[in-house]
Amino acid sequence: MNPIETSADLSRGGSRSFGRFGVPVLAGLTGLLLVLVAFLFGAILIEGGHGLRPGFVFGGTSEGLFDPHKTGVFPMIFGTSALVILMTVFVVPLGVITGIYLQEFASPVSRLAGATRLAVKHLAGIPSIVFGLFGLGFFVHFLGGGLDRIGGATEPVWGKPGLIWAALTMAVLTVPVVVVSTEEALRSVPDSIRDAGLSLGATRLETLRLAVLPQAAPGILTGGMLAVSRGAGEVAPILFVGAAFSAPLPNSLNDQFMELGYHIFVLSTQSPDVDRTRPLLFATACVLLVLTFALNFTAIWVRMNLRARMRPLH
Amino acid sequence: MEAFTEIQSGIPADPAVRGVLGDLLAADERRAEQAAVAGMRIVAGGVVALVLCLFLFVFREAWPLMSGQVTTARKYAPVTAGQFEGMTHEERAKYLRVEPARLLQLSPEAVTQLAALRDAETREASSQPDAGVNAASWQNLLFPRQWNGYDRPEYIWQPNSKTPKFNIMPLLVGSLRICFMALAVALPLGFAAALFVSQFASPKVREWVKPVVELLAGCPTVVIGFFGLLVVASMVQATFGLTIRLNAFVAGMCVALAVIPTVFSISEEALSGVSESFRDAARALGADEWQSALRVVVPAAAPGLMAAALLGIGRALGETMIAMMVSGNAAALDLSLFASARTVPATIGQELAETVIGGVHYRVLFLLGAMLFAVCFVTNLLGSWVLSRLRAVPAPMADPVAEEARLAR
């Protein structure tokens, strides 16, 4: 495509009068998109907001899952928190170290770095259900089953769905988020800072630790939070590796657990009486939405705040 | 790192320089740095290994099926008394389906009765119509088959019936129907919003639209599915007077909500990335804003828009929760948008938990997962390849003289 065209060519495609309609149409479609998003969030936050009583947020499910007046979501909030905290423990070191290696230490022609970049890019495009299959095949059956064989267990101890396998599966899913944010954060640190560190006689490691990382910290932190938000919201990967329809609070790493997102799925597809449980459904969805938004907003806020503090350095 | 060590190893000829460098980079510091870099390499290698493992384990579980080692066909082969006598204790226990310890406690009469029972069972199972058909062969996975009791060849997905049927075509068509519908909504909306925001909107509007779309990207898909199930489905049913409440149309609209952020952000980036000089040149030639946007900026950003569409396809095909909740999940081969649909990921999501590990159904679901994996791998590869073409285009208008010189060479 040759971008240089004559004015005759240009007016063939869109005449001036067409532009008078074209731009408002684009504006209208953009407006429609905003309205759709507002409708989605508005419907859930408003209808769900009514049900957010303390008894609901901190209540348990001892009275059954579907009674809108007695049941609560505390076990699910607990399960989701346990899942994302464990996930963070695995994914943050892995992702941050990989990001630092790719951005600061890998030579441009390094084959390992090229392979890692490719791997991370493709990991980001794999459908989340495939991670569930992987979690079941690799973590539960291969690793867990292997541990049981070594331990000589007669009943599956590790070779069954559990919190640890769900967290590991979710960690694999969120690796790209952390790696990409870390790389981006490090890229935004000007080279002059690295040069200054090196010229003062610091090693590259010292320069990284004392000058570059403090500058990049907000960006890296943001990446971690986005990963947590993603982990809290994804359901498909943990369908077979740990989430349970109904379970007590997890006591150990191999226990099954209840999870907010999975619970929304269960409530909305298996509720015996949708009309009666409707307030309960909306309130539960509202809790998940508020949690993920809080994480997203905090990530953005932290980034802006720390950036403002860093400004004098630039 | 390589360059650094090279400089160091090249230095020793000059003792003075070596002394200075030696002071700057004491030996133990250097060792620490080397160790740290080696550690990072191991971690990065771990990430690569993880992705290879992902590939390996999904395909490993599907491989016996792909290579035709799995069969559902049952043939009656009676175990004679002589054969039974020749079995070891464990083999007998397995054949009679009792615990080996329990078998020891049984009287010979009970064992004979149990063997007769087992024999009758296998005879009954193998005398079922179609018992000799291998439902897990490629032929039966992909092509229609006239099963006993049907008056014509049909595509049937009934993994839990007495004679399991694993034709995957209804699922593939279901996935395609929803993907088509999702793209029909997401592409126009995503492209229009991206074009508007990048070319016509004031900075203030831009500051509003982009975070809102980011917020949508951060919304858990189970929440979108929930919204579709309780709100959108009822609205669509009332508007169009549909008999089937949950169908491919509604599911496609909801999946579109999950696809729009992908389409918007990639195409917006591509459109904003078109050099300002392109627009200036168009304006200088007398085009108005609309003409320059449509005839100059859009063609220049075409690879980016293409990549946005490709990644959108991958996203739509892989969407699990929304499809599971809103599509109705009927596994019938139907081309209508207003009929219920069952997608590939939704089938995996719903059925895998109840399968026998290593069984035929389990392997068919892993085969579906492997196919999904492969398709998304290809769309991603194509998408990033197209994007790299976009990035590789130099800004030819920046320096026409240099460009001319390059062409002359």
Short mmCIF file of N, CA and C in Angstrom, two decimals, chain A residues 15-76:
data_model
loop_
_atom_site.label_atom_id
_atom_site.label_comp_id
_atom_site.label_asym_id
_atom_site.label_seq_id
_atom_site.Cartn_x
_atom_site.Cartn_y
_atom_site.Cartn_z
N SER A 15 -16.14 11.02 0.66
CA SER A 15 -16.29 12.41 0.24
C SER A 15 -16.48 13.27 1.48
N ARG A 16 -16.36 14.56 1.29
CA ARG A 16 -16.50 15.47 2.43
C ARG A 16 -17.86 15.34 3.09
N SER A 17 -18.90 15.22 2.26
CA SER A 17 -20.24 15.16 2.83
C SER A 17 -20.41 13.87 3.65
N PHE A 18 -19.71 12.78 3.22
CA PHE A 18 -19.81 11.53 3.96
C PHE A 18 -19.21 11.68 5.34
N GLY A 19 -18.16 12.49 5.40
CA GLY A 19 -17.50 12.72 6.68
C GLY A 19 -18.44 13.35 7.69
N ARG A 20 -19.39 14.11 7.17
CA ARG A 20 -20.33 14.76 8.08
C ARG A 20 -21.16 13.71 8.83
N PHE A 21 -21.41 12.57 8.17
CA PHE A 21 -22.15 11.50 8.85
C PHE A 21 -21.21 10.53 9.56
N GLY A 22 -20.06 10.32 8.93
CA GLY A 22 -19.15 9.29 9.42
C GLY A 22 -18.69 9.52 10.84
N VAL A 23 -18.26 10.73 11.14
CA VAL A 23 -17.73 10.99 12.48
C VAL A 23 -18.80 10.83 13.55
N PRO A 24 -20.00 11.38 13.35
CA PRO A 24 -21.04 11.13 14.36
C PRO A 24 -21.36 9.64 14.52
N VAL A 25 -21.30 8.89 13.42
CA VAL A 25 -21.56 7.44 13.55
C VAL A 25 -20.52 6.79 14.44
N LEU A 26 -19.26 7.14 14.20
CA LEU A 26 -18.19 6.59 15.05
C LEU A 26 -18.40 7.01 16.50
N ALA A 27 -18.73 8.28 16.70
CA ALA A 27 -18.96 8.77 18.06
C ALA A 27 -20.13 8.02 18.69
N GLY A 28 -21.17 7.77 17.88
CA GLY A 28 -22.33 7.05 18.39
C GLY A 28 -21.98 5.64 18.81
N LEU A 29 -21.18 4.94 17.97
CA LEU A 29 -20.80 3.56 18.32
C LEU A 29 -19.94 3.55 19.59
N THR A 30 -19.03 4.54 19.69
CA THR A 30 -18.22 4.63 20.91
C THR A 30 -19.12 4.85 22.12
N GLY A 31 -20.11 5.75 21.93
CA GLY A 31 -21.06 6.01 23.01
C GLY A 31 -21.82 4.75 23.39
N LEU A 32 -22.23 3.98 22.37
CA LEU A 32 -22.95 2.72 22.61
C LEU A 32 -22.11 1.77 23.46
N LEU A 33 -20.82 1.70 23.12
CA LEU A 33 -19.91 0.84 23.88
C LEU A 33 -19.87 1.28 25.34
N LEU A 34 -19.75 2.60 25.56
CA LEU A 34 -19.70 3.11 26.94
C LEU A 34 -21.00 2.79 27.67
N VAL A 35 -22.12 2.94 26.96
CA VAL A 35 -23.42 2.66 27.58
C VAL A 35 -23.52 1.18 27.98
N LEU A 36 -23.04 0.30 27.06
CA LEU A 36 -23.07 -1.14 27.36
C LEU A 36 -22.29 -1.44 28.63
N VAL A 37 -21.08 -0.87 28.72
CA VAL A 37 -20.23 -1.13 29.88
C VAL A 37 -20.90 -0.58 31.14
N ALA A 38 -21.47 0.64 31.02
CA ALA A 38 -22.12 1.25 32.17
C ALA A 38 -23.31 0.40 32.61
N PHE A 39 -24.04 -0.15 31.63
CA PHE A 39 -25.19 -0.99 31.92
C PHE A 39 -24.76 -2.25 32.68
N LEU A 40 -23.68 -2.89 32.17
CA LEU A 40 -23.16 -4.10 32.80
C LEU A 40 -22.80 -3.84 34.26
N PHE A 41 -21.97 -2.82 34.47
CA PHE A 41 -21.49 -2.56 35.83
C PHE A 41 -22.61 -2.00 36.70
N GLY A 42 -23.40 -1.09 36.09
CA GLY A 42 -24.48 -0.47 36.84
C GLY A 42 -25.47 -1.50 37.35
N ALA A 43 -25.91 -2.40 36.46
CA ALA A 43 -26.91 -3.40 36.84
C ALA A 43 -26.42 -4.22 38.03
N ILE A 44 -25.16 -4.64 37.98
CA ILE A 44 -24.66 -5.52 39.04
C ILE A 44 -24.39 -4.74 40.33
N LEU A 45 -23.76 -3.57 40.18
CA LEU A 45 -23.40 -2.83 41.39
C LEU A 45 -24.65 -2.30 42.11
N ILE A 46 -25.65 -1.85 41.34
CA ILE A 46 -26.83 -1.28 41.99
C ILE A 46 -27.70 -2.38 42.62
N GLU A 47 -28.06 -3.38 41.79
CA GLU A 47 -28.92 -4.43 42.34
C GLU A 47 -28.19 -5.25 43.39
N GLY A 48 -26.89 -5.46 43.17
CA GLY A 48 -26.12 -6.25 44.12
C GLY A 48 -25.79 -5.48 45.38
N GLY A 49 -25.63 -4.15 45.23
CA GLY A 49 -25.25 -3.32 46.38
C GLY A 49 -26.24 -3.41 47.52
N HIS A 50 -27.54 -3.63 47.18
CA HIS A 50 -28.56 -3.72 48.22
C HIS A 50 -28.31 -4.89 49.16
N GLY A 51 -27.72 -5.96 48.60
CA GLY A 51 -27.58 -7.18 49.40
C GLY A 51 -26.32 -7.23 50.23
N LEU A 52 -25.52 -6.18 50.19
CA LEU A 52 -24.22 -6.26 50.88
C LEU A 52 -24.35 -5.93 52.36
N ARG A 53 -25.02 -6.81 53.09
CA ARG A 53 -25.09 -6.63 54.54
C ARG A 53 -23.86 -7.27 55.18
N PRO A 54 -23.49 -6.83 56.38
CA PRO A 54 -22.32 -7.46 57.04
C PRO A 54 -22.55 -8.96 57.24
N GLY A 55 -23.79 -9.33 57.53
CA GLY A 55 -24.10 -10.75 57.74
C GLY A 55 -23.88 -11.57 56.49
N PHE A 56 -24.01 -10.92 55.33
CA PHE A 56 -23.80 -11.62 54.07
C PHE A 56 -22.31 -11.75 53.77
N VAL A 57 -21.59 -10.64 53.94
CA VAL A 57 -20.16 -10.64 53.59
C VAL A 57 -19.37 -11.54 54.55
N PHE A 58 -19.75 -11.53 55.85
CA PHE A 58 -18.96 -12.29 56.81
C PHE A 58 -19.65 -13.59 57.24
N GLY A 59 -20.81 -13.88 56.66
CA GLY A 59 -21.53 -15.08 57.04
C GLY A 59 -21.02 -16.31 56.32
N GLY A 60 -21.37 -17.48 56.86
CA GLY A 60 -20.94 -18.74 56.27
C GLY A 60 -22.08 -19.40 55.51
N THR A 61 -21.87 -20.67 55.14
CA THR A 61 -22.89 -21.37 54.38
C THR A 61 -23.47 -22.53 55.16
N SER A 62 -23.40 -22.42 56.50
CA SER A 62 -23.88 -23.54 57.32
C SER A 62 -25.38 -23.75 57.15
N GLU A 63 -26.11 -22.72 56.71
CA GLU A 63 -27.56 -22.83 56.54
C GLU A 63 -27.94 -23.18 55.11
N GLY A 64 -27.00 -23.68 54.33
CA GLY A 64 -27.30 -23.99 52.94
C GLY A 64 -26.83 -22.88 52.02
N LEU A 65 -26.74 -23.22 50.71
CA LEU A 65 -26.15 -22.28 49.76
C LEU A 65 -27.16 -21.27 49.22
N PHE A 66 -28.44 -21.64 49.21
CA PHE A 66 -29.36 -20.87 48.37
C PHE A 66 -30.36 -20.01 49.15
N ASP A 67 -30.24 -19.96 50.47
CA ASP A 67 -31.17 -19.13 51.23
C ASP A 67 -30.67 -17.69 51.26
N PRO A 68 -31.39 -16.77 50.61
CA PRO A 68 -30.88 -15.41 50.49
C PRO A 68 -30.75 -14.67 51.82
N HIS A 69 -31.44 -15.14 52.86
CA HIS A 69 -31.39 -14.39 54.12
C HIS A 69 -30.36 -14.94 55.09
N LYS A 70 -29.95 -16.18 54.88
CA LYS A 70 -29.08 -16.78 55.89
C LYS A 70 -27.66 -17.01 55.41
N THR A 71 -27.51 -17.23 54.09
CA THR A 71 -26.19 -17.63 53.62
C THR A 71 -25.25 -16.43 53.48
N GLY A 72 -23.96 -16.72 53.49
CA GLY A 72 -22.96 -15.66 53.36
C GLY A 72 -21.85 -16.07 52.42
N VAL A 73 -20.95 -15.15 52.15
CA VAL A 73 -19.90 -15.46 51.18
C VAL A 73 -18.51 -15.49 51.82
N PHE A 74 -18.44 -15.49 53.15
CA PHE A 74 -17.11 -15.45 53.75
C PHE A 74 -16.21 -16.62 53.32
N PRO A 75 -16.73 -17.85 53.27
CA PRO A 75 -15.85 -18.96 52.86
C PRO A 75 -15.28 -18.76 51.46
N MET A 76 -16.06 -18.14 50.58
CA MET A 76 -15.57 -17.92 49.21
C MET A 76 -14.52 -16.81 49.18
#
